[in-house]
Amino acid sequence: MLAIYLKELRSYFINAIGYVYIGIFLAISALLFCYTTLISNTYSTSNYFSMLILVLVVLIPLLTMKLFAEEKKLRTEQMLLTAPVSITSMVLGKYFAAFTMYAASIIISCINFLPLYAVAAMERSEAGQQANYIHIGPSDAQILGSLVGILFIGAVFIAVGMFISTLTENQLAAAVITIATLVAMLAPASINNEAIISSYAVRFVIDWFNVLSRFANFSAGKFDFAAIFYYISLCSVFVFATVRVYDKRRWG
Amino acid sequence: MIKIEHLVKTYGNFTAVDDISFEVGAGEIVGFLGPNGAGKSTTMNMLTGYLSSTAGSIEIDGIDILAKPLEAKKRIGYLPEQPPLYFDMTVKEYLDFAYDLKGCRLDRKKHIDEICEVVKIKDVYHKLIGHLSKGYKQRVGIAQVLIGNPKVIIFDEPTIGLDPKQIIEIRNLIRNLGRDHTVILSTHILQEVQAVCDRIIIINKGQIVADEKTENITRAVETSRRFSAKICGPQREVLAMLREKPGIVYAEPLAERDGDAFTYMIESDVGIDIRKTLFYTLAERGWPLIGLESLGMSLEDIFITIVDAQGQKKNDKAKNSRVKRGADAERDVAARIMEKTAQSQKSAAKSIFDRRDD
């Protein structure tokens, strides 16, 4: 598993894709941050995070599209599948490599918060005595909670993208289908109310796949274990499905 | 070392491998031979744990591949038809990856150095695999197979796409590997098996049709009583003479013409060397003999005969039709083989390349 993990991680940087991903991610997140906080004249980061999630829908497929599609195309998967490594650890090695890239980009993007804290420090010194009675500055709990939440949402997106990557040899197809699937997971949330969909069962299913609705608590600075459990199980479902795809191919 | 029992693989209604059993001992080099689509690669893939079997068992070094796949896979080195190379890695990175992937415990630097020495890739060690020539890529693939010193090595068509010099080098390499590894070589190139293997297993339509020592098959090749003779003269008269001549049991013109010379296939009686008397008889008649060639059955002929015979048998069963039997039928096959041999010998040098490509 470690060998595959390291190989995947290295391959992000041998090809341009790793740099492209991190570059685009940092540029867009910085831009979003400017617009949603500094320019909008607010300390609240909730808009920043909810827009960042939409950006992830487009960026995560960059990380996942090649995971299996490329191996299949170059027939290198035979080497992995005939090596003394189980399918599960092969899949997990790849999954964690993509997740590491993603987590790294999220962590690096935390430098976005520095200007906000700088502004807060400035305002506090201007406010003088008053600063002791009211809170001036961004909410640490909101930022931390949102960071944890977005890490898990990204983890789900990666699992979905990885699963789709096993279904095709074509990286571009994998990326496009992943984007479509992620959009299909998120979009129905906006119409998911009783006025439009009367059936409770349908609403329940749509809600089950709606990773955004569980993000609200994180965004409010609450650490929601139920949501974390939900995200982890959603990841497991797709990781398991990926393993099954390979298992099924073996049994032909 | 390898023990396969009643192996079956079906895809829906299609049976790719149909009840195959064989054993391979330690240090043996076995050629696994069959036309395209015979089930070679499927068998190889099951042997390496890439595919699972529908029924039957595979044991590698006494370990069942389905029960303990990781243990069994540690003992196998596999080179698929298309070597599994990452073109964006250097040879060093790739071999390091293979070393880690296989969880090898040997001294890394020394082990990889030795392998590079054996397959002669030292001079490209720091180059990108994508920039290497086909021959080097193949060798890097073989190097990957050797990492971890597996007891069983499986090659699927290892010389495809190589030039003749490289082919010879790879064959020598495989033969050397056979000294301390068990090697299975899957191919449809017969010379390759003849040159490298101790034993030949021929498979067709998912079934084993022959399992023989290479010597036995080669012996059959050498003891032939068939000749192709190129004789100037009127075809019909020459043929009549040949058919009447004592010592010749069978003569047939081949569809080959060179000016006024025709080629005939002749089969002599057992234990008679007709070459001298044939020469004198033809000289008497004033028909110059301009070519006489012994047509030993090449491995290819044996292969075609066996595969055809199997097909014939199946047809018989299915249609229950009357098929020419006995000597006549045999001669028909022989004539067909001779014709094919004549063609192939004509382009002997060329055919090496052709077969390599097909």
GROMACS .gro file of C-alpha atoms in nm, chain A residues 15-243:
model
  229
   15ASN     CA    1   0.325   1.507  -1.461
   16ALA     CA    2   0.214   1.866  -1.454
   17ILE     CA    3  -0.122   1.772  -1.305
   18GLY     CA    4  -0.018   1.813  -0.942
   19TYR     CA    5   0.119   2.161  -1.000
   20VAL     CA    6  -0.178   2.258  -1.215
   21TYR     CA    7  -0.420   2.143  -0.948
   22ILE     CA    8  -0.247   2.319  -0.659
   23GLY     CA    9  -0.190   2.632  -0.865
   24ILE     CA   10  -0.551   2.663  -0.976
   25PHE     CA   11  -0.681   2.572  -0.633
   26LEU     CA   12  -0.475   2.838  -0.456
   27ALA     CA   13  -0.553   3.105  -0.714
   28ILE     CA   14  -0.927   3.046  -0.706
   29SER     CA   15  -0.946   3.010  -0.330
   30ALA     CA   16  -0.754   3.335  -0.279
   31LEU     CA   17  -0.981   3.513  -0.524
   32LEU     CA   18  -1.293   3.372  -0.359
   33PHE     CA   19  -1.163   3.472  -0.021
   34CYS     CA   20  -1.107   3.831  -0.129
   35TYR     CA   21  -1.456   3.862  -0.270
   36THR     CA   22  -1.645   3.685   0.005
   37THR     CA   23  -1.474   3.840   0.307
   38LEU     CA   24  -1.246   4.136   0.251
   39ILE     CA   25  -1.441   4.303  -0.027
   40SER     CA   26  -1.779   4.207   0.119
   41ASN     CA   27  -1.667   4.370   0.440
   42THR     CA   28  -1.742   4.077   0.669
   43TYR     CA   29  -1.555   3.846   0.904
   44SER     CA   30  -1.785   3.556   0.827
   45THR     CA   31  -1.618   3.285   0.616
   46SER     CA   32  -1.929   3.080   0.552
   47ASN     CA   33  -1.975   3.214   0.199
   48TYR     CA   34  -1.610   3.144   0.125
   49PHE     CA   35  -1.641   2.778   0.224
   50SER     CA   36  -1.970   2.712   0.052
   51MET     CA   37  -1.834   2.856  -0.272
   52LEU     CA   38  -1.510   2.664  -0.230
   53ILE     CA   39  -1.713   2.343  -0.221
   54LEU     CA   40  -1.856   2.427  -0.561
   55VAL     CA   41  -1.505   2.487  -0.691
   56LEU     CA   42  -1.406   2.144  -0.561
   57VAL     CA   43  -1.664   1.987  -0.790
   58VAL     CA   44  -1.451   2.098  -1.082
   59LEU     CA   45  -1.105   2.060  -0.928
   60ILE     CA   46  -1.128   1.723  -0.753
   61PRO     CA   47  -1.168   1.536  -1.084
   62LEU     CA   48  -0.822   1.663  -1.178
   63LEU     CA   49  -0.685   1.452  -0.896
   64THR     CA   50  -0.897   1.144  -0.948
   65MET     CA   51  -0.936   1.113  -1.324
   66LYS     CA   52  -0.608   0.938  -1.382
   67LEU     CA   53  -0.602   0.711  -1.078
   68PHE     CA   54  -0.729   0.401  -1.254
   69ALA     CA   55  -0.813   0.516  -1.606
   70GLU     CA   56  -0.448   0.564  -1.690
   71GLU     CA   57  -0.336   0.234  -1.542
   72LYS     CA   58  -0.601   0.061  -1.744
   73LYS     CA   59  -0.501   0.234  -2.063
   74LEU     CA   60  -0.128   0.163  -2.022
   75ARG     CA   61  -0.204  -0.189  -1.896
   76THR     CA   62   0.009  -0.122  -1.592
   77GLU     CA   63  -0.271  -0.239  -1.367
   78GLN     CA   64  -0.160  -0.595  -1.443
   79MET     CA   65   0.157  -0.526  -1.253
   80LEU     CA   66  -0.035  -0.403  -0.951
   81LEU     CA   67  -0.288  -0.682  -0.963
   82THR     CA   68  -0.031  -0.960  -0.995
   83ALA     CA   69   0.190  -0.813  -0.724
   84PRO     CA   70   0.158  -0.947  -0.372
   85VAL     CA   71  -0.073  -0.661  -0.278
   86SER     CA   72  -0.444  -0.696  -0.211
   87ILE     CA   73  -0.692  -0.502  -0.423
   88THR     CA   74  -0.811  -0.315  -0.115
   89SER     CA   75  -0.468  -0.186  -0.028
   90MET     CA   76  -0.406  -0.091  -0.391
   91VAL     CA   77  -0.728   0.111  -0.393
   92LEU     CA   78  -0.656   0.267  -0.054
   93GLY     CA   79  -0.301   0.356  -0.157
   94LYS     CA   80  -0.436   0.550  -0.451
   95TYR     CA   81  -0.718   0.700  -0.251
   96PHE     CA   82  -0.491   0.836   0.020
   97ALA     CA   83  -0.248   0.973  -0.237
   98ALA     CA   84  -0.527   1.180  -0.392
   99PHE     CA   85  -0.651   1.277  -0.048
  100THR     CA   86  -0.304   1.386   0.058
  101MET     CA   87  -0.284   1.618  -0.241
  102TYR     CA   88  -0.622   1.759  -0.158
  103ALA     CA   89  -0.552   1.804   0.212
  104ALA     CA   90  -0.220   1.970   0.131
  105SER     CA   91  -0.393   2.220  -0.094
  106ILE     CA   92  -0.653   2.298   0.172
  107ILE     CA   93  -0.385   2.344   0.436
  108ILE     CA   94  -0.176   2.569   0.213
  109SER     CA   95  -0.484   2.774   0.133
  110CYS     CA   96  -0.509   2.861   0.502
  111ILE     CA   97  -0.270   3.148   0.435
  112ASN     CA   98  -0.581   3.317   0.296
  113PHE     CA   99  -0.694   3.376   0.653
  114LEU     CA  100  -0.387   3.577   0.749
  115PRO     CA  101  -0.507   3.907   0.597
  116LEU     CA  102  -0.841   3.866   0.772
  117TYR     CA  103  -0.673   3.822   1.108
  118ALA     CA  104  -0.444   4.114   1.030
  119VAL     CA  105  -0.744   4.335   0.961
  120ALA     CA  106  -0.907   4.211   1.281
  121ALA     CA  107  -0.596   4.296   1.484
  122MET     CA  108  -0.595   4.641   1.332
  123GLU     CA  109  -0.962   4.701   1.412
  124ARG     CA  110  -0.916   4.577   1.766
  125SER     CA  111  -0.635   4.821   1.830
  126GLU     CA  112  -0.850   5.099   1.686
  127ALA     CA  113  -1.146   4.999   1.903
  128GLY     CA  114  -0.925   5.014   2.212
  129GLN     CA  115  -1.124   4.947   2.533
  130GLN     CA  116  -1.436   4.835   2.346
  131ALA     CA  117  -1.255   4.530   2.214
  132ASN     CA  118  -1.281   4.374   2.556
  133TYR     CA  119  -1.663   4.370   2.541
  134ILE     CA  120  -1.740   4.271   2.183
  135HIS     CA  121  -1.574   4.014   1.961
  136ILE     CA  122  -1.397   4.168   1.667
  137GLY     CA  123  -1.253   3.936   1.404
  138PRO     CA  124  -1.332   3.609   1.236
  139SER     CA  125  -1.474   3.322   1.440
  140ASP     CA  126  -1.200   3.065   1.500
  141ALA     CA  127  -1.458   2.796   1.563
  142GLN     CA  128  -1.630   2.864   1.233
  143ILE     CA  129  -1.302   2.847   1.041
  144LEU     CA  130  -1.179   2.532   1.212
  145GLY     CA  131  -1.516   2.360   1.182
  146SER     CA  132  -1.548   2.451   0.818
  147LEU     CA  133  -1.195   2.328   0.746
  148VAL     CA  134  -1.273   1.991   0.902
  149GLY     CA  135  -1.604   1.976   0.716
  150ILE     CA  136  -1.455   2.064   0.381
  151LEU     CA  137  -1.181   1.805   0.426
  152PHE     CA  138  -1.445   1.538   0.467
  153ILE     CA  139  -1.654   1.665   0.176
  154GLY     CA  140  -1.344   1.656  -0.042
  155ALA     CA  141  -1.278   1.302   0.080
  156VAL     CA  142  -1.623   1.202  -0.042
  157PHE     CA  143  -1.570   1.371  -0.378
  158ILE     CA  144  -1.237   1.191  -0.419
  159ALA     CA  145  -1.398   0.855  -0.345
  160VAL     CA  146  -1.666   0.925  -0.606
  161GLY     CA  147  -1.406   1.038  -0.861
  162MET     CA  148  -1.187   0.736  -0.796
  163PHE     CA  149  -1.478   0.500  -0.843
  164ILE     CA  150  -1.567   0.662  -1.176
  165SER     CA  151  -1.205   0.644  -1.285
  166THR     CA  152  -1.222   0.263  -1.270
  167LEU     CA  153  -1.509   0.258  -1.516
  168THR     CA  154  -1.328   0.406  -1.813
  169GLU     CA  155  -0.992   0.412  -1.988
  170ASN     CA  156  -1.033   0.772  -2.087
  171GLN     CA  157  -0.916   1.028  -1.834
  172LEU     CA  158  -1.121   1.307  -1.987
  173ALA     CA  159  -1.434   1.095  -1.976
  174ALA     CA  160  -1.360   1.010  -1.614
  175ALA     CA  161  -1.326   1.380  -1.529
  176VAL     CA  162  -1.643   1.485  -1.708
  177ILE     CA  163  -1.851   1.204  -1.563
  178THR     CA  164  -1.717   1.281  -1.217
  179ILE     CA  165  -1.817   1.646  -1.248
  180ALA     CA  166  -2.161   1.544  -1.372
  181THR     CA  167  -2.205   1.300  -1.086
  182LEU     CA  168  -2.096   1.551  -0.823
  183VAL     CA  169  -2.331   1.810  -0.967
  184ALA     CA  170  -2.608   1.551  -0.964
  185MET     CA  171  -2.533   1.487  -0.597
  186LEU     CA  172  -2.544   1.854  -0.501
  187ALA     CA  173  -2.795   2.016  -0.733
  188PRO     CA  174  -3.118   1.843  -0.621
  189ALA     CA  175  -3.058   1.983  -0.273
  190SER     CA  176  -3.181   2.322  -0.389
  191ILE     CA  177  -3.522   2.186  -0.490
  192ASN     CA  178  -3.545   1.938  -0.208
  193ASN     CA  179  -3.836   2.083  -0.012
  194GLU     CA  180  -4.186   1.975   0.054
  195ALA     CA  181  -4.339   2.227  -0.184
  196ILE     CA  182  -4.166   2.073  -0.486
  197ILE     CA  183  -4.116   1.710  -0.391
  198SER     CA  184  -4.403   1.567  -0.194
  199SER     CA  185  -4.269   1.216  -0.152
  200TYR     CA  186  -4.079   1.181   0.174
  201ALA     CA  187  -3.888   0.881   0.045
  202VAL     CA  188  -3.752   1.071  -0.255
  203ARG     CA  189  -3.657   1.362  -0.035
  204PHE     CA  190  -3.485   1.125   0.202
  205VAL     CA  191  -3.276   0.968  -0.074
  206ILE     CA  192  -3.182   1.304  -0.223
  207ASP     CA  193  -3.092   1.426   0.121
  208TRP     CA  194  -2.882   1.119   0.188
  209PHE     CA  195  -2.659   1.202  -0.104
  210ASN     CA  196  -2.656   1.570  -0.022
  211VAL     CA  197  -2.321   1.630   0.139
  212LEU     CA  198  -2.395   2.001   0.173
  213SER     CA  199  -2.682   1.978   0.420
  214ARG     CA  200  -2.450   1.822   0.674
  215PHE     CA  201  -2.200   2.097   0.626
  216ALA     CA  202  -2.423   2.356   0.797
  217ASN     CA  203  -2.320   2.250   1.147
  218PHE     CA  204  -1.951   2.271   1.067
  219SER     CA  205  -2.010   2.609   0.915
  220ALA     CA  206  -2.164   2.719   1.243
  221GLY     CA  207  -1.855   2.603   1.424
  222LYS     CA  208  -2.005   2.283   1.563
  223PHE     CA  209  -1.822   1.959   1.552
  224ASP     CA  210  -2.086   1.722   1.421
  225PHE     CA  211  -1.987   1.359   1.480
  226ALA     CA  212  -2.296   1.226   1.305
  227ALA     CA  213  -2.195   1.415   0.992
  228ILE     CA  214  -1.839   1.287   1.014
  229PHE     CA  215  -1.971   0.937   1.048
  230TYR     CA  216  -2.190   1.004   0.744
  231TYR     CA  217  -1.899   1.132   0.536
  232ILE     CA  218  -1.677   0.841   0.632
  233SER     CA  219  -1.945   0.589   0.545
  234LEU     CA  220  -2.011   0.759   0.212
  235CYS     CA  221  -1.636   0.737   0.135
  236SER     CA  222  -1.635   0.372   0.237
  237VAL     CA  223  -1.924   0.297   0.005
  238PHE     CA  224  -1.736   0.430  -0.294
  239VAL     CA  225  -1.402   0.278  -0.193
  240PHE     CA  226  -1.577  -0.053  -0.151
  241ALA     CA  227  -1.745  -0.012  -0.490
  242THR     CA  228  -1.403   0.052  -0.644
  243VAL     CA  229  -1.266  -0.266  -0.491
   0.00000   0.00000   0.00000
